[in-house]
XYZ file of C-alpha atoms in Angstrom:
468
model
C -3.172 -4.306 -10.072
C -1.298 -7.592 -10.487
C -2.307 -10.490 -8.244
C -0.575 -13.869 -7.918
C -2.762 -16.842 -6.889
C -0.906 -19.871 -5.480
C -2.841 -23.132 -4.970
C -2.237 -26.782 -5.824
C -5.922 -27.284 -6.723
C -6.705 -26.120 -10.253
C -10.391 -25.548 -9.449
C -9.425 -23.031 -6.729
C -6.820 -21.337 -8.944
C -9.161 -21.002 -11.907
C -12.113 -19.929 -9.755
C -10.123 -17.163 -8.067
C -8.733 -16.014 -11.417
C -12.256 -15.678 -12.876
C -13.521 -13.742 -9.836
C -10.573 -11.337 -9.798
C -10.366 -10.824 -13.570
C -14.089 -10.047 -13.503
C -13.206 -7.126 -11.210
C -10.520 -5.820 -13.632
C -7.486 -7.311 -11.866
C -4.608 -8.900 -13.772
C -4.097 -12.421 -12.408
C -1.292 -14.953 -12.682
C -1.497 -18.403 -11.123
C 1.022 -20.864 -9.697
C 0.309 -24.528 -8.910
C 3.035 -24.756 -6.257
C 5.206 -22.673 -3.992
C 8.237 -23.302 -6.188
C 6.455 -21.975 -9.277
C 5.280 -18.992 -7.205
C 8.885 -18.126 -6.301
C 9.823 -18.168 -9.995
C 7.037 -15.642 -10.637
C 8.174 -13.487 -7.693
C 11.737 -13.419 -9.037
C 10.575 -12.195 -12.437
C 7.763 -9.734 -11.696
C 6.409 -7.349 -9.045
C 2.951 -8.141 -7.640
C 0.507 -5.962 -5.719
C -1.008 -8.889 -3.791
C -0.362 -12.608 -3.223
C -3.155 -15.090 -2.415
C -1.756 -18.459 -1.350
C -3.155 -21.709 0.017
C -1.842 -22.655 3.444
C -1.580 -26.433 2.964
C 0.209 -27.466 -0.234
C 2.493 -30.420 -0.999
C 6.192 -29.655 -1.286
C 6.114 -26.067 -0.092
C 3.561 -24.699 2.382
C 1.897 -21.319 2.457
C 4.162 -20.381 5.372
C 7.202 -20.940 3.162
C 5.637 -18.911 0.348
C 5.017 -16.128 2.887
C 8.687 -16.226 3.904
C 9.778 -15.969 0.266
C 7.462 -13.004 -0.327
C 8.838 -11.192 2.720
C 12.340 -11.646 1.312
C 11.726 -10.966 -2.399
C 8.879 -8.414 -2.239
C 8.586 -7.295 1.412
C 5.949 -4.604 0.766
C 3.539 -6.980 -0.997
C 0.597 -8.115 1.177
C -0.301 -11.810 1.455
C -3.762 -13.336 1.977
C -3.807 -16.957 3.188
C -6.439 -19.514 2.095
C -7.317 -22.084 4.770
C -9.874 -24.707 5.709
C -11.972 -24.615 8.890
C -9.655 -27.103 10.585
C -6.636 -24.832 10.214
C -8.080 -21.434 11.167
C -5.839 -21.283 14.254
C -2.837 -21.855 12.017
C -4.016 -19.066 9.706
C -4.280 -16.710 12.665
C -0.709 -17.656 13.535
C 0.230 -16.845 9.943
C -1.203 -13.351 10.395
C 1.181 -12.832 13.290
C 3.991 -13.696 10.887
C 3.022 -11.152 8.255
C -0.128 -12.081 6.329
C -2.711 -9.301 6.142
C -5.776 -11.562 6.171
C -7.045 -15.089 5.618
C -9.948 -16.647 3.698
C -11.751 -19.739 4.981
C -12.949 -22.360 2.477
C -15.592 -22.493 1.143
C -15.853 -18.803 0.218
C -18.036 -16.598 -1.977
C -16.850 -14.182 -4.696
C -18.022 -11.222 -2.579
C -15.928 -12.404 0.390
C -12.859 -12.710 -1.815
C -13.267 -9.279 -3.395
C -13.935 -7.603 -0.045
C -10.703 -8.952 1.450
C -8.688 -8.199 -1.699
C -9.850 -4.568 -1.847
C -9.176 -4.116 1.871
C -5.649 -5.546 1.563
C -4.855 -3.362 -1.447
C -6.198 -0.262 0.300
C -3.965 -1.004 3.307
C -0.985 -1.467 0.976
C -1.761 1.828 -0.762
C -1.826 3.644 2.599
C 1.449 1.990 3.573
C 3.112 3.008 0.301
C 1.832 6.583 0.724
C 3.235 6.727 4.265
C 6.607 5.438 3.044
C 6.642 8.033 0.249
C 5.805 10.844 2.666
C 8.483 9.629 5.119
C 11.084 9.481 2.349
C 10.177 13.005 1.195
C 10.453 14.329 4.755
C 13.787 12.573 5.340
C 15.228 13.982 2.089
C 13.745 17.491 2.025
C 12.532 18.186 5.601
C 9.108 18.591 4.058
C 6.921 17.475 1.186
C 6.795 18.835 -2.355
C 7.117 22.626 -1.884
C 6.190 22.504 1.820
C 8.836 22.784 4.537
C 8.011 21.132 7.857
C 8.218 17.829 9.725
C 5.648 18.499 12.461
C 2.861 16.036 13.194
C 0.329 18.587 11.943
C 2.046 18.875 8.555
C 2.538 15.116 8.219
C -1.258 14.804 8.410
C -1.511 17.333 5.578
C 1.028 15.443 3.443
C -0.822 12.140 3.905
C -4.150 13.744 2.995
C -2.583 15.234 -0.157
C -1.386 11.783 -1.223
C -4.810 10.276 -0.503
C -6.786 12.818 -2.534
C -4.234 12.978 -5.365
C -5.150 9.396 -6.254
C -8.832 10.315 -6.745
C -10.965 12.762 -8.720
C -13.013 13.729 -5.651
C -13.474 17.477 -5.189
C -11.193 18.911 -2.493
C -11.923 21.930 -0.285
C -8.732 23.417 1.197
C -9.276 25.631 4.224
C -6.800 27.704 6.176
C -5.794 31.211 7.086
C -4.158 33.529 4.579
C -0.517 32.613 4.067
C -0.750 28.933 5.065
C -0.037 27.640 1.545
C -3.398 26.706 0.039
C -2.191 27.030 -3.551
C 0.936 25.007 -2.689
C -1.358 22.228 -1.448
C -3.448 22.377 -4.629
C -0.320 22.179 -6.791
C 0.985 19.252 -4.717
C -2.299 17.398 -5.258
C -2.009 17.969 -9.012
C 1.684 17.038 -9.156
C 1.108 13.723 -7.361
C -1.968 12.773 -9.410
C -2.372 10.934 -12.707
C -3.313 14.328 -14.228
C 0.167 15.789 -13.652
C 0.916 15.965 -17.410
C -2.214 18.043 -18.069
C -2.783 21.724 -17.161
C -2.990 23.116 -13.644
C -5.154 26.252 -13.870
C -5.472 28.578 -10.863
C -8.223 31.200 -10.585
C -8.181 33.890 -7.891
C -11.885 34.528 -7.357
C -11.166 37.836 -5.575
C -9.113 39.337 -8.399
C -11.876 39.520 -11.017
C -15.103 41.511 -11.206
C -18.308 39.444 -11.192
C -19.011 39.634 -14.935
C -15.361 38.894 -15.762
C -15.217 35.893 -13.405
C -18.151 34.225 -15.124
C -16.584 34.865 -18.522
C -13.217 33.536 -17.305
C -14.730 30.329 -15.925
C -17.243 29.469 -18.639
C -15.927 31.389 -21.672
C -17.936 33.574 -24.011
C -18.958 33.879 -27.651
C -17.854 36.854 -29.754
C -20.356 39.721 -29.448
C -22.173 38.195 -26.476
C -21.604 41.379 -24.445
C -19.913 44.752 -24.798
C -16.179 44.190 -25.093
C -16.461 40.555 -26.239
C -14.395 41.176 -29.350
C -13.649 37.504 -29.917
C -14.737 34.075 -28.751
C -12.896 32.998 -25.605
C -12.481 29.516 -24.138
C -13.375 29.296 -20.437
C -10.923 28.018 -17.838
C -13.043 24.885 -17.278
C -12.069 23.919 -20.823
C -8.482 25.221 -20.558
C -8.017 22.879 -17.577
C -9.643 19.924 -19.376
C -7.862 16.720 -18.360
C -6.034 18.496 -15.542
C -6.800 20.375 -12.313
C -8.835 23.575 -11.856
C -8.026 25.450 -8.651
C -10.610 28.006 -7.455
C -8.866 30.128 -4.825
C -11.015 32.069 -2.318
C -14.198 30.490 -3.653
C -16.121 32.210 -0.831
C -15.977 35.469 -2.811
C -18.160 34.200 -5.673
C -21.596 35.828 -5.836
C -24.761 33.788 -5.303
C -25.665 34.102 -9.000
C -22.321 32.668 -10.132
C -22.487 30.051 -7.368
C -25.685 28.712 -8.955
C -24.021 28.461 -12.370
C -20.935 26.840 -10.859
C -23.091 24.264 -9.072
C -24.934 23.407 -12.287
C -21.642 23.037 -14.177
C -20.256 20.678 -11.513
C -23.435 18.594 -11.445
C -23.696 18.236 -15.227
C -19.917 18.280 -15.947
C -20.729 20.706 -18.764
C -20.442 24.463 -19.323
C -22.241 26.737 -21.739
C -20.208 29.812 -22.762
C -21.864 33.213 -22.279
C -23.885 33.877 -25.423
C -23.548 30.248 -26.532
C -26.291 27.672 -27.016
C -24.398 24.376 -26.970
C -23.009 22.969 -23.691
C -19.448 21.638 -23.757
C -18.322 18.704 -21.596
C -15.175 18.923 -19.472
C -13.040 16.531 -17.442
C -11.273 18.194 -14.519
C -10.232 17.579 -10.919
C -11.703 20.512 -9.004
C -9.828 21.882 -5.990
C -11.305 24.886 -4.154
C -9.876 26.947 -1.304
C -11.078 29.533 1.191
C -9.849 31.350 4.285
C -13.423 31.880 5.485
C -15.820 29.535 7.284
C -18.245 28.392 4.581
C -20.554 26.786 7.166
C -21.027 30.195 8.773
C -21.609 31.753 5.360
C -24.260 29.113 4.613
C -26.016 29.965 7.898
C -25.849 33.658 6.974
C -27.284 32.984 3.522
C -24.220 34.244 1.647
C -23.089 30.834 0.366
C -25.254 28.126 -1.167
C -25.598 25.049 1.023
C -25.838 22.678 -1.965
C -22.614 24.102 -3.444
C -20.887 23.807 -0.061
C -21.736 20.092 0.102
C -20.621 19.677 -3.518
C -17.231 21.280 -2.738
C -16.613 19.812 0.709
C -16.323 16.173 -0.357
C -12.694 15.878 0.797
C -11.709 18.585 3.324
C -8.059 19.558 3.737
C -7.308 21.977 6.574
C -3.924 23.716 6.687
C -2.730 24.588 10.208
C -1.597 28.151 10.983
C 2.114 28.578 11.694
C 1.464 29.267 15.402
C 0.158 25.681 15.707
C 3.291 24.093 14.207
C 6.068 26.108 15.777
C 8.426 23.131 15.779
C 8.808 23.761 12.032
C 10.079 27.329 12.476
C 13.831 26.445 12.702
C 13.528 24.412 9.475
C 11.685 27.235 7.724
C 14.201 29.793 8.957
C 17.182 27.784 7.741
C 15.569 27.027 4.352
C 14.525 30.589 3.535
C 17.687 32.164 4.970
C 19.761 30.039 2.579
C 17.416 30.921 -0.277
C 17.632 34.681 0.281
C 21.366 34.657 1.010
C 21.889 33.086 -2.402
C 19.529 35.559 -4.067
C 21.097 38.704 -2.583
C 24.662 37.398 -2.586
C 25.282 37.463 1.177
C 27.146 34.879 3.247
C 25.744 34.964 6.777
C 26.798 32.574 9.546
C 23.282 32.264 10.907
C 20.770 33.870 13.227
C 21.318 34.955 16.832
C 19.649 32.961 19.638
C 17.625 36.048 20.665
C 16.326 36.521 17.115
C 15.422 32.834 16.807
C 13.675 32.815 20.178
C 11.699 35.894 19.141
C 10.639 34.193 15.881
C 9.505 31.120 17.812
C 7.332 33.238 20.129
C 5.855 35.534 17.491
C 2.146 35.125 16.621
C 2.419 35.223 12.775
C -0.935 36.684 11.747
C 0.341 36.338 8.168
C 1.560 32.759 8.725
C 4.409 31.329 6.608
C 4.104 34.157 4.084
C 4.863 36.660 6.861
C 7.851 34.622 8.086
C 9.239 34.445 4.535
C 8.910 38.208 4.065
C 10.494 38.810 7.482
C 13.510 36.631 6.655
C 14.018 38.270 3.264
C 14.030 41.668 4.970
C 16.380 40.441 7.718
C 18.901 39.003 5.235
C 18.954 42.271 3.301
C 19.242 44.462 6.437
C 21.791 42.381 8.367
C 25.003 44.416 8.688
C 27.162 41.790 10.387
C 27.437 38.093 9.590
C 24.590 37.108 11.956
C 20.927 38.166 11.787
C 20.022 40.072 14.941
C 16.595 40.588 16.505
C 16.419 44.208 15.319
C 16.885 43.055 11.690
C 13.500 41.282 11.901
C 11.604 44.560 12.387
C 8.580 42.800 13.890
C 8.228 45.039 16.958
C 8.371 43.692 20.494
C 4.899 42.192 20.939
C 5.541 38.446 20.912
C 4.168 38.018 24.437
C 0.572 37.234 23.505
C 1.583 34.296 21.364
C 3.933 32.917 24.025
C 0.868 32.297 26.189
C -1.214 31.044 23.278
C -3.813 33.828 23.838
C -3.242 35.822 20.657
C -6.517 37.750 21.017
C -8.741 34.650 21.104
C -11.461 34.573 23.767
C -13.043 31.159 24.516
C -16.828 30.935 24.314
C -17.459 27.651 26.136
C -16.240 25.870 29.265
C -14.581 23.184 27.113
C -12.773 25.805 25.029
C -11.639 27.583 28.206
C -10.296 24.314 29.619
C -8.405 23.580 26.408
C -7.007 27.109 26.280
C -5.806 26.946 29.897
C -4.042 23.651 29.158
C -2.463 25.191 26.064
C -1.279 28.274 28.004
C 0.180 26.048 30.741
C 2.032 23.894 28.193
C 3.342 26.933 26.310
C 4.500 28.599 29.516
C 6.421 25.498 30.616
C 7.898 25.168 27.133
C 9.038 28.811 27.176
C 10.823 28.282 30.514
C 12.450 25.075 29.253
C 13.652 26.798 26.081
C 15.107 29.700 28.048
C 16.795 27.176 30.380
C 18.547 25.150 27.657
C 19.450 28.129 25.465
C 20.965 29.939 28.444
C 22.928 26.806 29.377
C 24.217 26.446 25.804
C 25.246 30.108 25.654
C 27.154 29.813 28.965
C 28.984 26.742 27.667
C 29.791 28.249 24.257
C 27.217 25.945 22.602
C 28.876 22.741 23.784
C 26.064 20.261 24.566
C 28.120 18.005 26.867
C 29.371 20.955 28.931
C 25.888 22.512 29.085
C 24.398 19.247 30.367
C 27.129 18.896 32.969
C 26.777 22.490 34.215
C 23.010 22.124 34.654
C 23.355 18.808 36.478
C 21.656 16.795 33.728
C 22.775 13.647 31.980
C 23.801 14.358 28.378
C 21.148 11.987 26.873
C 18.403 13.691 28.926
C 19.630 17.124 27.880
C 19.657 16.042 24.216
C 16.147 14.593 24.573
C 14.925 17.964 25.874
C 16.605 19.745 22.941
C 14.939 17.399 20.473
C 11.502 17.728 22.103
C 11.764 21.515 22.016
C 12.948 21.467 18.384
C 16.242 23.172 19.249
C 19.325 22.541 17.132
C 22.636 24.283 17.818
C 23.255 24.815 14.085
C 19.783 26.369 13.712
C 20.538 28.820 16.492
C 24.025 29.752 15.559
C 25.308 29.499 12.044
C 26.359 26.750 9.711
């Protein structure tokens, strides 16, 4: 992190430089605002600390130059007691904080770390927004909903650390995609990403896969094998469906994570490893801990940074984007040129419950593209049956167990019911007017801007509903 300190007093400049360099920051100093501007024109800085009152060019003028030359760089203002009100005014103009003289090293470092953390969050948000604007999603994810934006931000936050991540979510929500996105956006991206499906291997094989074994250590061990902890050294190890590991292997996994070492089966010497561990499960580990089928100490070791992936039924605004993306993908793969999907088919997809989540939608669209006989996908090409009614109310087989849950469910059912009526209203109006928005608004007695606002709120796009 590069910090520029601007102050006309050499004792302040040198003192701040010593404090910051002692905390591993790279520091450059400027004795005036004019010198500071020369630095800003030549180099990017992560933070500027400037005195408020300086001869020739004030801190306010330095702030203005920063906002022009490096608008994303935070500024901390140094001030005396007599000018605190002025410093507060400076914060309204764009500084992130101010320091009152005299100050202690701890006060300086606290404010610097806070400002840099805020800048990091801001940069992450800008990156996520740019990704969404360009790709209607993030990394391999498709979706712009509020629920998915939370997921994207959390991925960026944890990618910058080595803290263990526990990804939870139903089957088909994209847990491995999230793990790969964490790896891809981390400093470990050039090292291996190793995924282990803990349900695919028998107990004795899983232990051998994770920790490795020495030749002859058990029947069938024809040669020494390196464990996946070592294969992933320097990179990311992803343990998918970690809830399926037996209690005996859980104990060994916990010890390996605590000591950051593994001992191969049949070996005597432990081997150190350096990995970012990401685990995932579609089961409730807290419940498993209460039942005695999952170790509580391992649960706490894994659940340092939780990342919960929402089911598709909770982010239905993303369905048109997903439909368009995967329709184009499968049309290219099978060599078909379809105009789009019928309004009835799209409405059915938006009301369906998706027990298999995005994976089920993807499979459905692949089937529909292959089976479509005309140039538009029809409802019957989906082959999902006719039972989308439960999801349209938000019931979907769930029975509330508390008064609060009942209240929340009733609100959800009411909102979904109103939304269903609104969707039917606008789609019917568009169909009657041959998909002309202005005519549809006029025929329903609505102003065009209000009609468009309703379309946007409901996530309805004419091109999504009917062709390219």
